[in-house]
Short mmCIF file of C-alpha atoms in Angstrom, two decimals:
data_model
loop_
_atom_site.label_atom_id
_atom_site.label_comp_id
_atom_site.label_asym_id
_atom_site.label_seq_id
_atom_site.Cartn_x
_atom_site.Cartn_y
_atom_site.Cartn_z
CA MET A 1 -40.44 -18.29 60.80
CA ASP A 2 -40.33 -19.22 64.46
CA LEU A 3 -43.89 -18.18 65.33
CA ASP A 4 -45.19 -20.35 62.54
CA ARG A 5 -43.20 -23.26 63.93
CA ALA A 6 -44.51 -22.56 67.44
CA LEU A 7 -48.06 -22.76 66.05
CA ARG A 8 -47.39 -26.10 64.44
CA ILE A 9 -45.65 -27.51 67.51
CA SER A 10 -48.71 -26.64 69.62
CA ALA A 11 -51.03 -28.08 66.98
CA ALA A 12 -49.04 -31.34 66.94
CA GLY A 13 -49.27 -31.46 70.74
CA MET A 14 -53.03 -31.01 70.56
CA GLN A 15 -53.32 -33.71 67.96
CA ALA A 16 -51.33 -36.15 70.12
CA GLN A 17 -53.50 -35.38 73.14
CA SER A 18 -56.69 -35.83 71.16
CA THR A 19 -55.46 -39.24 69.97
CA ARG A 20 -54.87 -40.07 73.62
CA LEU A 21 -58.39 -38.92 74.45
CA ARG A 22 -59.79 -41.08 71.67
CA VAL A 23 -57.97 -44.12 73.09
CA VAL A 24 -59.36 -43.35 76.56
CA ALA A 25 -62.85 -43.16 75.10
CA GLU A 26 -62.31 -46.47 73.34
CA ASN A 27 -61.13 -48.10 76.57
CA LEU A 28 -64.08 -46.80 78.55
CA ALA A 29 -66.54 -47.82 75.86
CA ASN A 30 -65.13 -51.34 75.96
CA ARG A 31 -65.21 -51.68 79.72
CA ASP A 32 -67.63 -54.57 79.48
CA SER A 33 -66.55 -56.09 76.17
CA THR A 34 -66.04 -59.74 76.93
CA ALA A 35 -65.15 -62.43 74.47
CA GLU A 36 -67.90 -64.02 72.39
CA THR A 37 -66.58 -67.56 72.69
CA ALA A 38 -66.25 -69.59 75.86
CA GLY A 39 -62.98 -68.97 77.71
CA GLY A 40 -61.80 -66.34 75.18
CA ASP A 41 -59.84 -63.17 75.89
CA PRO A 42 -61.85 -60.01 76.46
CA TYR A 43 -60.94 -56.49 75.27
CA ARG A 44 -57.41 -55.52 76.27
CA ARG A 45 -56.81 -51.95 77.38
CA LYS A 46 -55.03 -49.78 74.77
CA THR A 47 -52.14 -47.49 75.65
CA VAL A 48 -50.48 -44.62 73.76
CA THR A 49 -46.78 -43.84 73.54
CA PHE A 50 -45.58 -40.32 72.83
CA ARG A 51 -42.29 -39.46 71.27
CA ASN A 52 -40.64 -36.40 69.80
CA ARG A 53 -39.97 -36.81 66.15
CA MET A 54 -38.04 -34.51 63.92
CA ASP A 55 -40.47 -32.96 61.47
CA ARG A 56 -38.29 -32.41 58.42
CA ALA A 57 -40.70 -30.06 56.68
CA LEU A 58 -40.88 -27.96 59.82
CA GLY A 59 -37.25 -28.26 60.91
CA ALA A 60 -38.25 -28.77 64.53
CA PRO A 61 -39.12 -31.76 66.69
CA THR A 62 -42.85 -32.27 67.23
CA LEU A 63 -44.78 -34.54 69.54
CA GLN A 64 -46.33 -37.57 67.91
CA VAL A 65 -48.11 -40.68 68.99
CA THR A 66 -45.72 -43.38 67.88
CA ARG A 67 -47.60 -46.45 68.94
CA VAL A 68 -50.95 -47.52 70.25
CA GLY A 69 -50.09 -50.59 72.29
CA ARG A 70 -51.98 -53.04 74.41
CA ALA A 71 -51.67 -53.03 78.18
CA GLN A 72 -50.39 -56.22 79.69
CA GLY A 73 -51.88 -57.37 82.94
CA ASP A 74 -54.28 -59.92 84.26
CA PHE A 75 -57.95 -59.83 83.50
CA PRO A 76 -60.30 -59.67 86.45
CA VAL A 77 -62.78 -62.54 86.50
CA ARG A 78 -66.46 -62.61 87.31
CA HIS A 79 -68.58 -65.60 88.14
CA ASP A 80 -71.42 -65.83 85.63
CA PRO A 81 -72.02 -69.40 84.39
CA SER A 82 -74.82 -68.36 82.04
CA HIS A 83 -72.59 -65.95 80.11
CA PRO A 84 -71.58 -67.15 76.61
CA ALA A 85 -67.90 -66.34 77.38
CA ALA A 86 -67.84 -68.29 80.64
CA ASP A 87 -65.21 -71.03 80.92
CA ALA A 88 -65.81 -74.56 82.18
CA ARG A 89 -65.88 -73.40 85.81
CA GLY A 90 -68.32 -70.60 85.10
CA TYR A 91 -65.89 -67.67 85.20
CA VAL A 92 -65.94 -64.86 82.65
CA ARG A 93 -62.78 -62.87 82.00
CA MET A 94 -63.45 -59.13 82.05
CA PRO A 95 -61.39 -56.41 80.25
CA ASN A 96 -58.43 -54.97 82.19
CA VAL A 97 -59.89 -51.45 81.99
CA ASP A 98 -59.91 -49.53 85.24
CA SER A 99 -62.30 -46.60 84.98
CA LEU A 100 -60.39 -44.65 87.64
CA VAL A 101 -57.15 -44.91 85.66
CA GLU A 102 -58.96 -43.94 82.47
CA THR A 103 -60.60 -40.96 84.14
CA MET A 104 -57.24 -39.71 85.42
CA ASP A 105 -55.74 -40.19 81.98
CA MET A 106 -58.63 -38.27 80.47
CA ARG A 107 -58.18 -35.38 82.88
CA GLU A 108 -54.49 -35.18 82.11
CA ALA A 109 -55.06 -35.29 78.37
CA GLN A 110 -57.65 -32.54 78.70
CA ARG A 111 -55.31 -30.39 80.78
CA SER A 112 -52.47 -30.76 78.28
CA TYR A 113 -54.81 -30.10 75.36
CA THR A 114 -56.03 -26.89 76.97
CA ALA A 115 -52.46 -25.78 77.72
CA ASN A 116 -51.45 -26.32 74.10
CA LEU A 117 -54.54 -24.46 72.93
CA SER A 118 -53.69 -21.48 75.14
CA VAL A 119 -50.14 -21.37 73.76
CA LEU A 120 -51.54 -21.55 70.25
CA GLU A 121 -53.84 -18.61 70.91
CA VAL A 122 -51.02 -16.51 72.37
CA THR A 123 -48.78 -17.33 69.41
CA ARG A 124 -51.54 -16.44 67.01
CA GLY A 125 -51.96 -13.10 68.76
CA MET A 126 -48.25 -12.41 68.40
CA LEU A 127 -48.38 -13.36 64.74
CA THR A 128 -51.35 -11.08 64.12
CA ARG A 129 -49.57 -8.21 65.84
CA THR A 130 -46.48 -8.75 63.69
CA ILE A 131 -48.59 -8.72 60.54
CA GLU A 132 -50.35 -5.57 61.68
CA ALA A 133 -46.96 -3.91 62.12
CA LEU A 134 -46.40 -4.44 58.41
CA ARG A 135 -49.44 -2.31 57.67
CA GLY A 136 -47.80 0.54 59.50
CA MET B 1 -27.30 6.13 57.61
CA ASP B 2 -29.73 3.29 57.23
CA PRO B 3 -32.26 3.66 60.04
CA THR B 4 -33.27 0.01 59.83
CA ARG B 5 -29.75 -1.22 60.55
CA THR B 6 -29.03 0.79 63.65
CA GLY B 7 -30.77 2.18 66.66
CA PRO B 8 -34.14 1.33 68.12
CA ILE B 9 -35.60 -0.20 64.96
CA ALA B 10 -32.82 -2.78 64.65
CA LEU B 11 -32.99 -3.45 68.36
CA ALA B 12 -36.76 -3.94 68.25
CA GLU B 13 -36.34 -6.29 65.30
CA SER B 14 -33.75 -8.44 67.01
CA ARG B 15 -35.88 -8.44 70.16
CA MET B 16 -38.87 -9.66 68.13
CA ARG B 17 -36.76 -12.34 66.51
CA TRP B 18 -35.56 -13.49 69.91
CA LEU B 19 -39.12 -13.52 71.28
CA ASP B 20 -40.34 -15.54 68.27
CA ALA B 21 -37.62 -18.12 68.94
CA ARG B 22 -38.48 -18.17 72.64
CA GLN B 23 -42.15 -18.74 71.89
CA ARG B 24 -41.20 -21.73 69.77
CA VAL B 25 -39.08 -23.19 72.59
CA LEU B 26 -41.84 -22.61 75.17
CA SER B 27 -44.51 -24.16 72.96
CA HIS B 28 -42.24 -27.19 72.60
CA ASN B 29 -42.04 -27.39 76.40
CA VAL B 30 -45.82 -27.25 76.78
CA ALA B 31 -46.38 -29.81 74.03
CA ASN B 32 -44.12 -32.17 75.97
CA ALA B 33 -45.78 -31.66 79.34
CA ASP B 34 -46.56 -35.41 79.47
CA THR B 35 -43.47 -36.87 77.79
CA PRO B 36 -41.56 -39.04 80.28
CA GLY B 37 -38.04 -37.81 81.02
CA PHE B 38 -38.46 -34.55 79.08
CA ARG B 39 -36.44 -31.59 80.35
CA PRO B 40 -37.75 -28.14 79.52
CA SER B 41 -35.45 -25.62 77.88
CA ASP B 42 -35.29 -21.87 77.49
CA LEU B 43 -33.24 -19.33 75.56
CA ARG B 44 -30.38 -17.39 77.04
CA PRO B 45 -31.55 -14.00 78.24
CA PHE B 46 -31.90 -11.41 75.48
CA GLY B 47 -29.28 -9.18 77.09
CA GLN B 48 -26.64 -11.87 76.62
CA ALA B 49 -27.73 -12.62 73.08
CA VAL B 50 -27.65 -8.97 72.00
CA HIS B 51 -24.27 -8.56 73.67
CA ALA B 52 -22.86 -11.38 71.56
CA ALA B 53 -24.31 -9.88 68.40
CA MET B 54 -22.68 -6.48 68.95
CA VAL B 55 -20.21 -5.56 66.26
CA GLN B 56 -16.84 -4.14 67.14
CA THR B 57 -16.38 -1.07 64.93
CA ASN B 58 -12.97 -0.13 66.27
CA GLY B 59 -10.15 -2.38 67.44
CA ARG B 60 -9.69 -0.27 70.55
CA HIS B 61 -13.31 -0.65 71.63
CA LEU B 62 -14.13 -3.09 74.37
CA GLY B 63 -15.47 -6.35 73.01
CA PRO B 64 -18.61 -8.08 74.23
CA ALA B 65 -18.08 -10.04 77.40
CA GLY B 66 -18.34 -13.75 76.78
CA GLY B 67 -19.72 -15.28 73.61
CA ALA B 68 -23.38 -16.05 74.16
CA ASP B 69 -25.17 -18.65 72.10
CA PRO B 70 -28.75 -17.60 71.41
CA ARG B 71 -29.90 -21.16 70.92
CA ALA B 72 -32.05 -23.01 73.41
CA ARG B 73 -30.45 -24.91 76.21
CA ALA B 74 -31.92 -27.40 78.65
CA GLU B 75 -32.45 -26.09 82.12
CA ARG B 76 -29.86 -27.29 84.53
CA ARG B 77 -31.94 -27.10 87.66
CA VAL B 78 -35.55 -28.11 87.43
CA PRO B 79 -37.27 -27.45 90.76
CA ASP B 80 -39.87 -30.17 90.53
CA ARG B 81 -39.84 -33.30 88.46
CA SER B 82 -42.73 -35.68 88.34
CA MET B 83 -42.37 -39.42 88.84
CA ASP B 84 -41.75 -40.07 85.15
CA GLY B 85 -38.82 -37.61 85.11
CA ASN B 86 -40.69 -34.85 83.31
CA GLY B 87 -39.65 -31.38 84.44
CA VAL B 88 -42.32 -29.24 82.75
CA ALA B 89 -44.43 -27.16 85.14
CA LEU B 90 -47.33 -25.72 83.17
CA ASP B 91 -47.76 -22.74 85.49
CA ARG B 92 -44.11 -21.73 85.05
CA GLU B 93 -44.40 -22.06 81.28
CA ALA B 94 -47.59 -20.02 81.34
CA MET B 95 -45.77 -17.22 83.17
CA ARG B 96 -42.97 -17.27 80.63
CA ILE B 97 -45.41 -17.22 77.74
CA ALA B 98 -47.23 -14.26 79.26
CA ASP B 99 -43.87 -12.47 79.65
CA THR B 100 -42.98 -13.24 76.04
CA GLU B 101 -46.32 -11.96 74.80
CA THR B 102 -46.04 -8.68 76.73
CA ALA B 103 -42.47 -8.11 75.56
CA HIS B 104 -43.53 -8.86 72.00
CA ALA B 105 -46.31 -6.29 72.17
CA LEU B 106 -43.79 -3.78 73.49
CA ALA B 107 -41.23 -4.52 70.77
CA VAL B 108 -43.85 -4.31 68.01
CA GLY B 109 -45.15 -1.05 69.48
CA LEU B 110 -41.65 0.40 69.61
CA HIS B 111 -40.94 -0.65 66.04
CA ARG B 112 -44.16 0.94 64.85
CA ARG B 113 -43.59 4.13 66.76
CA TYR B 114 -40.11 4.64 65.35
CA LEU B 115 -41.23 3.89 61.82
CA GLY B 116 -43.98 6.45 62.43
CA LEU B 117 -41.32 9.02 63.31
CA PHE B 118 -39.60 8.49 60.00
CA ARG B 119 -42.92 8.68 58.22
CA THR B 120 -43.62 11.98 59.94
CA ALA B 121 -40.18 13.26 58.94
CA LEU B 122 -40.95 12.32 55.35
CA GLY B 123 -44.26 14.11 55.57
CA ARG B 124 -46.42 11.09 54.89
CA ASN B 125 -48.23 11.01 58.17
CA SER B 126 -51.76 11.86 57.20
#
């Protein structure tokens, strides 16, 4: 039934967006996670990749998070010779997490999640109405 | 005459089926609001779909004009595409979903009302 599929497509979209939100939370939580050893690499920002995959059980393509990758890019450095992760010259490499980027990503994920939720509610209303029609 | 095969009941049923399919297509569009390069799609208008489904009962009757495929098709012209090539505008989809919901309520109401008529005719309307 198509309404049932619509429900599941929206649910898959919500799930993908919540995974994205979880990754954003992880990135923000690790904003200051430096390495524990001298000159080591700090936390590297995680990224999500979405793709439509054919759901065989459903017979329709649904959105899925295919990969949680790591963002390339240089680490900003901070001068702090007393830090355990500082290199020989006294610089500490900081994670490549930009809180502005993460905040924007979070907003977008939230917006998409809400949109999917609204569609799900409308579809559920339509489904309920159809079932009520059976009662006569 | 089978009342469920002809007339308003059959029409309401095919309308509901079309609206169900449209809701699925629209929910797919919304789910992909952030997928790079995604192009939204929509069904052909119901009028075209019902035209294609009309059965010719007599060879001398006029046939339906143009075979319409009720399946979803990608939109040719997308007014605004974001930088990543995505063409889904959530406000436009929201309007379509609202339209679909209203039309669905109408179709279900019509279906119910006509079934009620038959029930009345059979004397079961208590």
